[in-house]
Amino acid sequence: DLQPADFLIIEVKLNIFCTEIESKIFNEANKMFDLLDDAGLEISNFSFGKSGCMGYFEKVKEGDYFREAKKRVNDALDNNSWYSKSTKKEITSKIDDISAILTDCGNTILGIQKRNSPKYILFKEISKQLKKLALLSQLKKEIADIQNDTGQIHISEFNRKIFEIVMTEPIPFVYERLGEKFNHILIDEF
């Protein structure tokens, strides 16, 4: 059985894993925007602006780490379509100079997301419920202690105990036990 301290250790480990993944994604996205700043480019210089590929990576950088990459993102990374045909030549040459690095960073982010998405999402959901699990575990122990002290069992456990006895004992034993006298009988209205 897990102790309250064990739940804290589990929570810390889950948070460390999630923070490491977030940090890796953030660093790659940050690298992309450092390139843009160094080249004197803005998100509006890229295809579809804020709703395009660089808008997607901006949202990832801002904390939406496992946002689903749509067609525009995949087109930019797979087909090198970072800008539209009407983009000025000066801008296109700047984008072309950094497009290989942008593609590498983008593919790295998508790779991290693909490899870690199920585990990350699971760990985040478990983290949300961990304190409740610790409380339920402690309550279960307290109830068991009270039941042991008083010799009482909860009605929900009664059927399970009867089932265990019936399943493990031979049939003659069951018939023999049916003939015994009982001091207390519980009658349920159901």
mmCIF file of C-alpha atoms in Angstrom:
data_model
loop_
_atom_site.group_PDB
_atom_site.id
_atom_site.type_symbol
_atom_site.label_atom_id
_atom_site.label_comp_id
_atom_site.label_asym_id
_atom_site.label_seq_id
_atom_site.Cartn_x
_atom_site.Cartn_y
_atom_site.Cartn_z
ATOM 1 C CA ASP A 1 0.000 0.000 0.000
ATOM 2 C CA LEU A 2 1.143 3.489 -0.790
ATOM 3 C CA GLN A 3 1.797 5.969 1.990
ATOM 4 C CA PRO A 4 1.002 9.699 1.642
ATOM 5 C CA ALA A 5 4.732 10.384 1.133
ATOM 6 C CA ASP A 6 4.735 7.904 -1.769
ATOM 7 C CA PHE A 7 2.060 9.932 -3.535
ATOM 8 C CA LEU A 8 4.203 13.048 -3.180
ATOM 9 C CA ILE A 9 7.188 11.236 -4.697
ATOM 10 C CA ILE A 10 5.047 10.050 -7.596
ATOM 11 C CA GLU A 11 3.729 13.580 -8.139
ATOM 12 C CA VAL A 12 7.254 14.994 -8.197
ATOM 13 C CA LYS A 13 8.401 12.374 -10.738
ATOM 14 C CA LEU A 14 5.400 13.007 -12.991
ATOM 15 C CA ASN A 15 5.968 16.756 -12.837
ATOM 16 C CA ILE A 16 9.681 16.360 -13.602
ATOM 17 C CA PHE A 17 8.895 14.305 -16.719
ATOM 18 C CA CYS A 18 6.276 16.803 -17.932
ATOM 19 C CA THR A 19 8.514 19.801 -17.225
ATOM 20 C CA GLU A 20 11.414 18.238 -19.143
ATOM 21 C CA ILE A 21 9.208 17.647 -22.190
ATOM 22 C CA GLU A 22 7.789 21.172 -21.997
ATOM 23 C CA SER A 23 11.305 22.567 -21.701
ATOM 24 C CA LYS A 24 12.542 20.674 -24.768
ATOM 25 C CA ILE A 25 9.616 21.879 -26.865
ATOM 26 C CA PHE A 26 9.916 25.441 -25.561
ATOM 27 C CA ASN A 27 13.659 25.570 -26.294
ATOM 28 C CA GLU A 28 13.157 24.421 -29.901
ATOM 29 C CA ALA A 29 10.329 26.912 -30.444
ATOM 30 C CA ASN A 30 12.388 29.647 -28.826
ATOM 31 C CA LYS A 31 15.272 28.819 -31.159
ATOM 32 C CA MET A 32 12.936 29.372 -34.116
ATOM 33 C CA PHE A 33 11.859 32.793 -32.872
ATOM 34 C CA ASP A 34 15.442 33.799 -32.089
ATOM 35 C CA LEU A 35 16.213 33.066 -35.750
ATOM 36 C CA LEU A 36 13.298 35.233 -36.821
ATOM 37 C CA ASP A 37 14.482 38.085 -34.601
ATOM 38 C CA ASP A 38 18.065 37.797 -35.867
ATOM 39 C CA ALA A 39 16.849 37.842 -39.478
ATOM 40 C CA GLY A 40 14.515 40.773 -38.830
ATOM 41 C CA LEU A 41 11.425 38.740 -39.674
ATOM 42 C CA GLU A 42 7.967 38.651 -38.148
ATOM 43 C CA ILE A 43 5.212 36.053 -38.116
ATOM 44 C CA SER A 44 3.283 38.177 -40.623
ATOM 45 C CA ASN A 45 6.097 37.620 -43.180
ATOM 46 C CA PHE A 46 5.220 33.905 -43.347
ATOM 47 C CA SER A 47 2.349 32.193 -45.125
ATOM 48 C CA PHE A 48 -1.010 32.786 -43.442
ATOM 49 C CA GLY A 49 0.600 34.889 -40.690
ATOM 50 C CA LYS A 50 -0.769 34.052 -37.225
ATOM 51 C CA SER A 51 -2.953 31.237 -38.587
ATOM 52 C CA GLY A 52 -0.046 29.638 -40.435
ATOM 53 C CA CYS A 53 2.989 27.618 -39.495
ATOM 54 C CA MET A 54 4.776 30.254 -37.444
ATOM 55 C CA GLY A 55 1.532 31.146 -35.675
ATOM 56 C CA TYR A 56 1.311 27.496 -34.662
ATOM 57 C CA PHE A 57 4.856 27.512 -33.269
ATOM 58 C CA GLU A 58 4.149 30.776 -31.440
ATOM 59 C CA LYS A 59 1.211 29.092 -29.654
ATOM 60 C CA VAL A 60 3.426 26.105 -28.849
ATOM 61 C CA LYS A 61 6.070 28.431 -27.424
ATOM 62 C CA GLU A 62 3.413 30.175 -25.304
ATOM 63 C CA GLY A 63 2.533 26.901 -23.563
ATOM 64 C CA ASP A 64 0.163 24.934 -25.812
ATOM 65 C CA TYR A 65 2.880 22.286 -26.108
ATOM 66 C CA PHE A 66 0.794 19.493 -27.604
ATOM 67 C CA ARG A 67 -1.332 21.522 -29.982
ATOM 68 C CA GLU A 68 -2.175 19.475 -33.048
ATOM 69 C CA ALA A 69 -0.203 20.433 -36.152
ATOM 70 C CA LYS A 70 -2.547 21.071 -39.079
ATOM 71 C CA LYS A 71 -2.010 20.983 -42.834
ATOM 72 C CA ARG A 72 -0.316 24.399 -43.031
ATOM 73 C CA VAL A 73 2.354 23.349 -40.540
ATOM 74 C CA ASN A 74 3.003 20.065 -42.321
ATOM 75 C CA ASP A 75 3.130 21.804 -45.724
ATOM 76 C CA ALA A 76 5.716 24.278 -44.477
ATOM 77 C CA LEU A 77 7.887 21.562 -42.965
ATOM 78 C CA ASP A 78 7.493 18.965 -45.718
ATOM 79 C CA ASN A 79 7.352 21.180 -48.809
ATOM 80 C CA ASN A 80 9.380 24.176 -47.623
ATOM 81 C CA SER A 81 6.369 26.437 -48.225
ATOM 82 C CA TRP A 82 7.157 29.067 -45.628
ATOM 83 C CA TYR A 83 5.900 32.046 -47.641
ATOM 84 C CA SER A 84 3.355 32.856 -50.318
ATOM 85 C CA LYS A 85 4.111 33.678 -53.937
ATOM 86 C CA SER A 86 3.310 37.352 -53.355
ATOM 87 C CA THR A 87 5.939 37.742 -50.627
ATOM 88 C CA LYS A 88 8.621 40.350 -51.422
ATOM 89 C CA LYS A 89 11.948 39.062 -52.720
ATOM 90 C CA GLU A 90 13.861 40.601 -49.810
ATOM 91 C CA ILE A 91 11.704 38.690 -47.302
ATOM 92 C CA THR A 92 11.831 35.424 -49.260
ATOM 93 C CA SER A 93 15.626 35.467 -49.336
ATOM 94 C CA LYS A 94 15.757 35.976 -45.543
ATOM 95 C CA ILE A 95 13.314 33.129 -45.017
ATOM 96 C CA ASP A 96 15.216 30.889 -47.447
ATOM 97 C CA ASP A 97 18.414 31.517 -45.479
ATOM 98 C CA ILE A 98 16.899 30.162 -42.266
ATOM 99 C CA SER A 99 14.334 27.705 -43.675
ATOM 100 C CA ALA A 100 16.540 24.622 -43.156
ATOM 101 C CA ILE A 101 17.004 25.432 -39.472
ATOM 102 C CA LEU A 102 13.310 26.276 -39.088
ATOM 103 C CA THR A 103 12.436 22.923 -40.664
ATOM 104 C CA ASP A 104 14.822 21.076 -38.323
ATOM 105 C CA CYS A 105 13.408 22.819 -35.250
ATOM 106 C CA GLY A 106 9.827 22.247 -36.399
ATOM 107 C CA ASN A 107 10.429 18.571 -37.097
ATOM 108 C CA THR A 108 12.152 18.208 -33.720
ATOM 109 C CA ILE A 109 9.106 19.707 -31.985
ATOM 110 C CA LEU A 110 6.709 17.448 -33.894
ATOM 111 C CA GLY A 111 8.921 14.442 -33.106
ATOM 112 C CA ILE A 112 8.959 15.240 -29.381
ATOM 113 C CA GLN A 113 5.185 15.665 -29.473
ATOM 114 C CA LYS A 114 4.644 12.397 -31.332
ATOM 115 C CA ARG A 115 6.916 10.352 -29.054
ATOM 116 C CA ASN A 116 5.704 11.802 -25.770
ATOM 117 C CA SER A 117 2.119 12.919 -26.297
ATOM 118 C CA PRO A 118 0.317 9.863 -24.843
ATOM 119 C CA LYS A 119 2.590 9.639 -21.818
ATOM 120 C CA TYR A 120 2.559 13.417 -21.237
ATOM 121 C CA ILE A 121 -1.232 13.637 -21.385
ATOM 122 C CA LEU A 122 -1.603 10.589 -19.120
ATOM 123 C CA PHE A 123 0.852 11.993 -16.570
ATOM 124 C CA LYS A 124 -0.907 15.371 -16.571
ATOM 125 C CA GLU A 125 -4.261 13.683 -15.932
ATOM 126 C CA ILE A 126 -2.811 11.451 -13.207
ATOM 127 C CA SER A 127 -1.246 14.504 -11.543
ATOM 128 C CA LYS A 128 -4.663 16.159 -11.376
ATOM 129 C CA GLN A 129 -6.119 13.153 -9.525
ATOM 130 C CA LEU A 130 -3.146 12.183 -7.352
ATOM 131 C CA LYS A 131 -4.152 14.169 -4.263
ATOM 132 C CA LYS A 132 -7.621 12.610 -4.415
ATOM 133 C CA LEU A 133 -6.063 9.145 -4.653
ATOM 134 C CA ALA A 134 -3.866 9.867 -1.638
ATOM 135 C CA LEU A 135 -6.910 10.988 0.342
ATOM 136 C CA LEU A 136 -8.919 7.897 -0.681
ATOM 137 C CA SER A 137 -6.002 5.654 0.247
ATOM 138 C CA GLN A 138 -5.770 7.242 3.679
ATOM 139 C CA LEU A 139 -9.541 6.966 4.179
ATOM 140 C CA LYS A 140 -9.429 3.284 3.229
ATOM 141 C CA LYS A 141 -6.716 2.684 5.849
ATOM 142 C CA GLU A 142 -8.696 4.548 8.511
ATOM 143 C CA ILE A 143 -11.859 2.561 7.745
ATOM 144 C CA ALA A 144 -9.904 -0.700 7.877
ATOM 145 C CA ASP A 145 -8.433 0.288 11.263
ATOM 146 C CA ILE A 146 -11.897 1.099 12.650
ATOM 147 C CA GLN A 147 -13.285 -2.174 11.307
ATOM 148 C CA ASN A 148 -10.425 -4.127 12.885
ATOM 149 C CA ASP A 149 -10.876 -2.379 16.236
ATOM 150 C CA THR A 150 -14.645 -2.917 16.369
ATOM 151 C CA GLY A 151 -14.804 -6.287 14.592
ATOM 152 C CA GLN A 152 -17.379 -4.943 12.163
ATOM 153 C CA ILE A 153 -17.387 -5.187 8.411
ATOM 154 C CA HIS A 154 -19.064 -2.938 5.900
ATOM 155 C CA ILE A 155 -22.101 -4.397 4.163
ATOM 156 C CA SER A 156 -20.413 -4.032 0.767
ATOM 157 C CA GLU A 157 -17.666 -6.409 1.925
ATOM 158 C CA PHE A 158 -20.089 -8.968 3.361
ATOM 159 C CA ASN A 159 -21.134 -10.411 -0.018
ATOM 160 C CA ARG A 160 -17.529 -10.618 -1.145
ATOM 161 C CA LYS A 161 -16.553 -12.547 1.990
ATOM 162 C CA ILE A 162 -19.472 -14.956 1.569
ATOM 163 C CA PHE A 163 -18.519 -15.494 -2.062
ATOM 164 C CA GLU A 164 -14.907 -16.272 -1.078
ATOM 165 C CA ILE A 165 -16.059 -18.852 1.466
ATOM 166 C CA VAL A 166 -18.544 -20.509 -0.883
ATOM 167 C CA MET A 167 -16.029 -20.680 -3.732
ATOM 168 C CA THR A 168 -13.179 -22.140 -1.660
ATOM 169 C CA GLU A 169 -15.096 -24.680 0.423
ATOM 170 C CA PRO A 170 -16.582 -27.995 -0.723
ATOM 171 C CA ILE A 171 -20.355 -28.229 -1.101
ATOM 172 C CA PRO A 172 -20.938 -30.403 2.049
ATOM 173 C CA PHE A 173 -19.304 -27.668 4.156
ATOM 174 C CA VAL A 174 -21.782 -25.113 2.809
ATOM 175 C CA TYR A 175 -24.762 -27.342 3.693
ATOM 176 C CA GLU A 176 -23.268 -28.011 7.128
ATOM 177 C CA ARG A 177 -22.922 -24.275 7.781
ATOM 178 C CA LEU A 178 -26.518 -23.623 6.720
ATOM 179 C CA GLY A 179 -27.708 -25.755 9.651
ATOM 180 C CA GLU A 180 -25.948 -23.593 12.271
ATOM 181 C CA LYS A 181 -27.688 -21.145 14.576
ATOM 182 C CA PHE A 182 -26.851 -17.449 14.386
ATOM 183 C CA ASN A 183 -26.910 -14.927 17.237
ATOM 184 C CA HIS A 184 -27.501 -11.934 14.961
ATOM 185 C CA ILE A 185 -29.315 -11.714 11.645
ATOM 186 C CA LEU A 186 -29.323 -8.632 9.436
ATOM 187 C CA ILE A 187 -32.482 -8.196 7.382
ATOM 188 C CA ASP A 188 -32.236 -5.722 4.578
ATOM 189 C CA GLU A 189 -35.370 -4.169 3.074
ATOM 190 C CA PHE A 190 -34.058 -4.832 -0.417
#
